[in-house]
C-alpha cells in the first residue's frame, strides 16, 4: 500500500486535537485508512442516548472520491438499511473533496435528527415511517435502547 | 445637530465616496439600521490581484455615534480565523477611540489597509488542507475560494471522468445536452479553468514538510474503549451480522461478478491488505471485505 497521503494524516490529527462533540473517529492499528467511529444519537431524536458504531474507509483516491461508511450497530432508520448502508447524497454524487471525515460524520448525525422516508433505503421502515410515524419512532427508540447502549 | 442628523450626514458622505460599494438598510421608521460593504485590498484596480476580501456589517444602535456600533465581519475569503480575530480586535480599538464621532469610513479604511498588507490567502486549500507558501501555484475562483493548481486539477479531472461515466450509464434520451460543468469544491458554484494549464503545476510545498503519522497513547485508549463498546453491543445482539442479513436478502456474494464494482481491477481499497486474519477478532475484517460492494450497490 502506498504511503498515507498527508491530508489523511492532517485530518486524523485534527480529529484528535479538536474532536467534534458527539463523534469520535479513531484509525485502526494496522490500517490508517480504516476508522472506527462512534456517533452519539442526537438529542430530541428517537436515537438519543444511543452510541452507534460505524466503520469508515478512505479509498485509494480519497479525497477525490467519497469515504465508504456503514453502520455496524443496528439502527431503525428509513435511510439506513439492514446491512447498515447509508443513503446520503454526499456519499454518492454530491461528494466534494472539500468535505472531510468530520463533515461526513456530522451529516450522518444530522440524518439521524432528520429521517427522510421519501428517499428510502430501508423500504419497510420508510413505509411505516410514512403511514404511522409514532409507531416508527417507538420502534427506533426501542432499537436504540436494545442495541445501541453502553454498559 | 441632532443625533439622527449626525448619522444622516455620515451616511451621505459614505454614499458619495463609496457609491455602489456600500448598501444602507433602513428600518420601518426610516432610520438607518445596517450598513454593509464588501472590502477588497487596494491593488490599483487590478481585480485579479485581489486574493482576499470580507464583508463588513455595521449595525447602528439608536444612540450611535455616542456609543460603539455593532460590527460583524461576514464571508471572509482567503482569511483564516486568526486573521479575522485580529481584525475584530483592531476594529474594537478603533470604535473605542471614535466614540462620539463618525467611525464607519475609518473602519473601512482600517480593514482595507489590513487586507492590503496580507493580500495572500491565509486559509488552507480545501482539497489538501495545507496552506499556500511562497512559490506555490494557486487559483482563486470567481467565488473567492483558493486551491493549489495541482489539487484543483486533480478535482477537475476526476469529476469530469465521473460525469462521463454517469452519462454513459443513462439511456440516450436521459443524457444531459449541456456537457460537463466544473464546480467549486467548496460552494459548488460553476467555475471555468484550464485543466491542462493547472495540471502542469507542482504539488504544494507544505505537503513535503508535513509531519508523519503516529499512533498516540490517547488514540490507543480511544481504540480500547471502542472495542469494549463493540463487545458489549455484540453481546446484546446489537451488531449487524452481515452474513445473516445477506442470506435473508438473498444477495449474490461473489464480488468479482459485481458489475458495479468500479475498483475491480484494483482490490486495494476494499481489502486492507495489511490486516491479517485474526488481527481483528470481532468480525470487522469480514465486514471490511464486503464493504466496497455494499456502498456501491445501492
CSV table of C-alpha atoms in Angstrom, one decimal, chain A residues 1 4-14 16-17 24-32 34 36-38 50-75 80-88 90-100 119-121 146-151, chain B residues 124 126-131 147 151 154-156 158-159 162 184-186 188 206-216 218-220 222-223 225-230 232-233 236-243 245-246 248-249 251 262-263 266 268-276 279-280 282 284 287-288 291-298:
chain,number,residue,atom,x,y,z
A,1,UNK,CA,0.0,0.0,0.0
A,4,UNK,CA,-0.6,7.6,3.7
A,5,UNK,CA,-1.5,10.9,2.0
A,6,UNK,CA,-0.7,13.9,4.1
A,7,UNK,CA,-4.3,15.0,4.0
A,8,UNK,CA,-5.4,11.9,5.8
A,9,UNK,CA,-2.7,12.4,8.5
A,10,UNK,CA,-3.8,16.0,8.9
A,11,UNK,CA,-7.5,15.1,9.3
A,12,UNK,CA,-6.6,12.4,11.8
A,13,UNK,CA,-4.5,14.8,13.9
A,14,UNK,CA,-7.3,17.4,13.8
A,16,UNK,CA,-7.8,14.2,17.9
A,17,UNK,CA,-6.9,17.8,18.7
A,24,UNK,CA,-15.2,10.0,17.8
A,25,UNK,CA,-13.2,8.5,15.0
A,26,UNK,CA,-10.0,6.5,15.5
A,27,UNK,CA,-7.8,5.0,12.9
A,28,UNK,CA,-7.2,1.2,13.0
A,29,UNK,CA,-3.9,0.0,14.4
A,30,UNK,CA,-2.9,-1.8,11.2
A,31,UNK,CA,-4.7,0.3,8.6
A,32,UNK,CA,-4.7,4.1,8.9
A,34,UNK,CA,-9.9,2.4,8.2
A,36,UNK,CA,-13.6,3.0,14.0
A,37,UNK,CA,-16.3,5.5,14.6
A,38,UNK,CA,-18.9,6.2,17.3
A,50,UNK,CA,-27.6,5.6,21.8
A,51,UNK,CA,-23.9,5.1,20.9
A,52,UNK,CA,-23.8,3.9,17.3
A,53,UNK,CA,-20.7,2.2,15.9
A,54,UNK,CA,-19.8,2.8,12.3
A,55,UNK,CA,-16.9,1.9,10.1
A,56,UNK,CA,-15.4,4.4,7.7
A,57,UNK,CA,-12.9,3.5,4.9
A,58,UNK,CA,-11.0,6.0,2.9
A,59,UNK,CA,-10.5,4.6,-0.7
A,60,UNK,CA,-7.2,4.9,-2.6
A,61,UNK,CA,-8.2,8.1,-4.4
A,62,UNK,CA,-9.6,9.9,-1.3
A,63,UNK,CA,-10.3,12.8,-1.2
A,64,UNK,CA,-11.2,12.6,-4.9
A,65,UNK,CA,-13.8,10.0,-4.1
A,66,UNK,CA,-16.0,9.7,-1.0
A,67,UNK,CA,-15.3,7.7,2.1
A,68,UNK,CA,-17.2,4.5,2.4
A,69,UNK,CA,-19.2,4.5,5.6
A,70,UNK,CA,-21.5,1.9,7.2
A,71,UNK,CA,-23.3,1.4,10.5
A,72,UNK,CA,-22.2,-1.5,12.5
A,73,UNK,CA,-24.7,-1.1,15.3
A,74,UNK,CA,-28.2,-2.0,14.3
A,75,UNK,CA,-30.4,1.1,13.8
A,80,UNK,CA,-30.2,3.1,6.6
A,81,UNK,CA,-30.7,-0.5,5.5
A,82,UNK,CA,-30.3,-3.8,7.4
A,83,UNK,CA,-26.7,-4.0,6.3
A,84,UNK,CA,-26.0,-0.6,7.8
A,85,UNK,CA,-25.6,1.1,4.4
A,86,UNK,CA,-26.5,4.8,4.4
A,87,UNK,CA,-28.4,6.7,1.8
A,88,UNK,CA,-26.8,10.1,1.8
A,90,UNK,CA,-22.7,13.5,-0.2
A,91,UNK,CA,-21.5,9.9,0.0
A,92,UNK,CA,-22.5,9.4,-3.6
A,93,UNK,CA,-22.9,12.0,-6.4
A,94,UNK,CA,-22.7,15.1,-4.2
A,95,UNK,CA,-19.3,14.2,-2.8
A,96,UNK,CA,-16.7,17.1,-2.9
A,97,UNK,CA,-13.1,16.9,-1.9
A,98,UNK,CA,-13.7,19.9,0.3
A,99,UNK,CA,-15.7,17.6,2.6
A,100,UNK,CA,-13.8,15.8,5.3
A,119,UNK,CA,-35.9,8.8,-0.2
A,120,UNK,CA,-35.8,5.4,1.5
A,121,UNK,CA,-33.1,2.8,1.6
A,146,UNK,CA,-31.9,-2.5,22.9
A,147,UNK,CA,-28.9,-2.4,20.7
A,148,UNK,CA,-27.1,0.9,21.0
A,149,UNK,CA,-26.3,1.2,24.7
A,150,UNK,CA,-23.1,1.1,26.6
A,151,UNK,CA,-23.0,-0.9,29.8
B,124,UNK,CA,-5.9,26.4,3.6
B,126,UNK,CA,-9.8,22.8,0.9
B,127,UNK,CA,-8.5,19.8,-1.1
B,128,UNK,CA,-5.2,19.0,0.5
B,129,UNK,CA,-5.8,21.0,3.8
B,130,UNK,CA,-2.4,22.6,3.6
B,131,UNK,CA,-1.7,26.4,3.3
B,147,UNK,CA,-6.9,25.9,-4.3
B,151,UNK,CA,-5.1,20.0,-6.2
B,154,UNK,CA,-7.0,16.6,-9.7
B,155,UNK,CA,-10.5,17.5,-8.7
B,156,UNK,CA,-11.5,18.6,-12.2
B,158,UNK,CA,-11.8,13.2,-11.5
B,159,UNK,CA,-15.2,15.0,-11.6
B,162,UNK,CA,-17.2,10.6,-13.2
B,184,UNK,CA,-16.1,24.8,-7.0
B,185,UNK,CA,-15.4,22.1,-4.4
B,186,UNK,CA,-16.4,24.4,-1.6
B,188,UNK,CA,-20.5,24.3,-5.9
B,206,UNK,CA,3.9,22.3,2.7
B,207,UNK,CA,2.9,18.8,1.7
B,208,UNK,CA,6.6,17.8,1.5
B,209,UNK,CA,7.4,19.0,5.0
B,210,UNK,CA,4.3,17.6,6.7
B,211,UNK,CA,4.6,15.5,9.8
B,212,UNK,CA,4.4,11.8,9.8
B,213,UNK,CA,1.6,10.0,11.5
B,214,UNK,CA,2.0,8.3,14.8
B,215,UNK,CA,-0.5,6.4,17.0
B,216,UNK,CA,-0.6,8.3,20.3
B,218,UNK,CA,-4.7,8.9,23.6
B,219,UNK,CA,-5.6,7.1,20.4
B,220,UNK,CA,-4.8,3.7,21.9
B,222,UNK,CA,-10.0,5.5,22.4
B,223,UNK,CA,-9.4,2.3,20.4
B,225,UNK,CA,-12.9,2.0,24.6
B,226,UNK,CA,-14.4,1.4,21.2
B,227,UNK,CA,-13.5,-2.2,21.3
B,228,UNK,CA,-15.3,-2.5,24.7
B,229,UNK,CA,-18.4,-0.9,23.3
B,230,UNK,CA,-18.3,-3.2,20.3
B,232,UNK,CA,-20.9,-5.1,24.8
B,233,UNK,CA,-23.2,-4.3,21.9
B,236,UNK,CA,-26.7,-7.7,23.3
B,237,UNK,CA,-27.2,-8.7,19.7
B,238,UNK,CA,-26.9,-5.1,18.6
B,239,UNK,CA,-24.2,-5.7,15.9
B,240,UNK,CA,-25.4,-6.1,12.3
B,241,UNK,CA,-24.5,-9.6,11.2
B,242,UNK,CA,-23.6,-9.1,7.5
B,243,UNK,CA,-23.7,-12.7,6.6
B,245,UNK,CA,-28.6,-10.3,6.7
B,246,UNK,CA,-27.3,-11.2,3.3
B,248,UNK,CA,-32.1,-13.1,4.3
B,249,UNK,CA,-31.9,-10.7,1.4
B,251,UNK,CA,-27.8,-11.2,-2.2
B,262,UNK,CA,-15.7,0.2,-10.0
B,263,UNK,CA,-12.4,-0.9,-8.5
B,266,UNK,CA,-7.7,-2.7,-8.1
B,268,UNK,CA,-6.6,-2.3,-2.8
B,269,UNK,CA,-9.3,0.0,-1.4
B,270,UNK,CA,-11.8,-2.6,-0.4
B,271,UNK,CA,-9.4,-5.1,1.1
B,272,UNK,CA,-6.9,-3.6,3.5
B,273,UNK,CA,-4.1,-5.9,2.6
B,274,UNK,CA,-2.1,-5.4,5.7
B,275,UNK,CA,-4.7,-6.6,8.1
B,276,UNK,CA,-4.0,-10.2,8.8
B,279,UNK,CA,-5.9,-9.3,13.9
B,280,UNK,CA,-9.4,-8.0,14.5
B,282,UNK,CA,-14.6,-9.2,16.2
B,284,UNK,CA,-14.7,-6.5,11.3
B,287,UNK,CA,-17.3,-6.7,7.1
B,288,UNK,CA,-14.5,-4.8,5.5
B,291,UNK,CA,-17.5,-3.0,2.3
B,292,UNK,CA,-16.7,-1.6,-1.1
B,293,UNK,CA,-19.5,-3.6,-2.7
B,294,UNK,CA,-22.0,-2.6,-0.1
B,295,UNK,CA,-21.6,1.1,-0.6
B,296,UNK,CA,-21.6,0.8,-4.4
B,297,UNK,CA,-24.6,-1.4,-4.6
B,298,UNK,CA,-27.5,0.8,-4.0
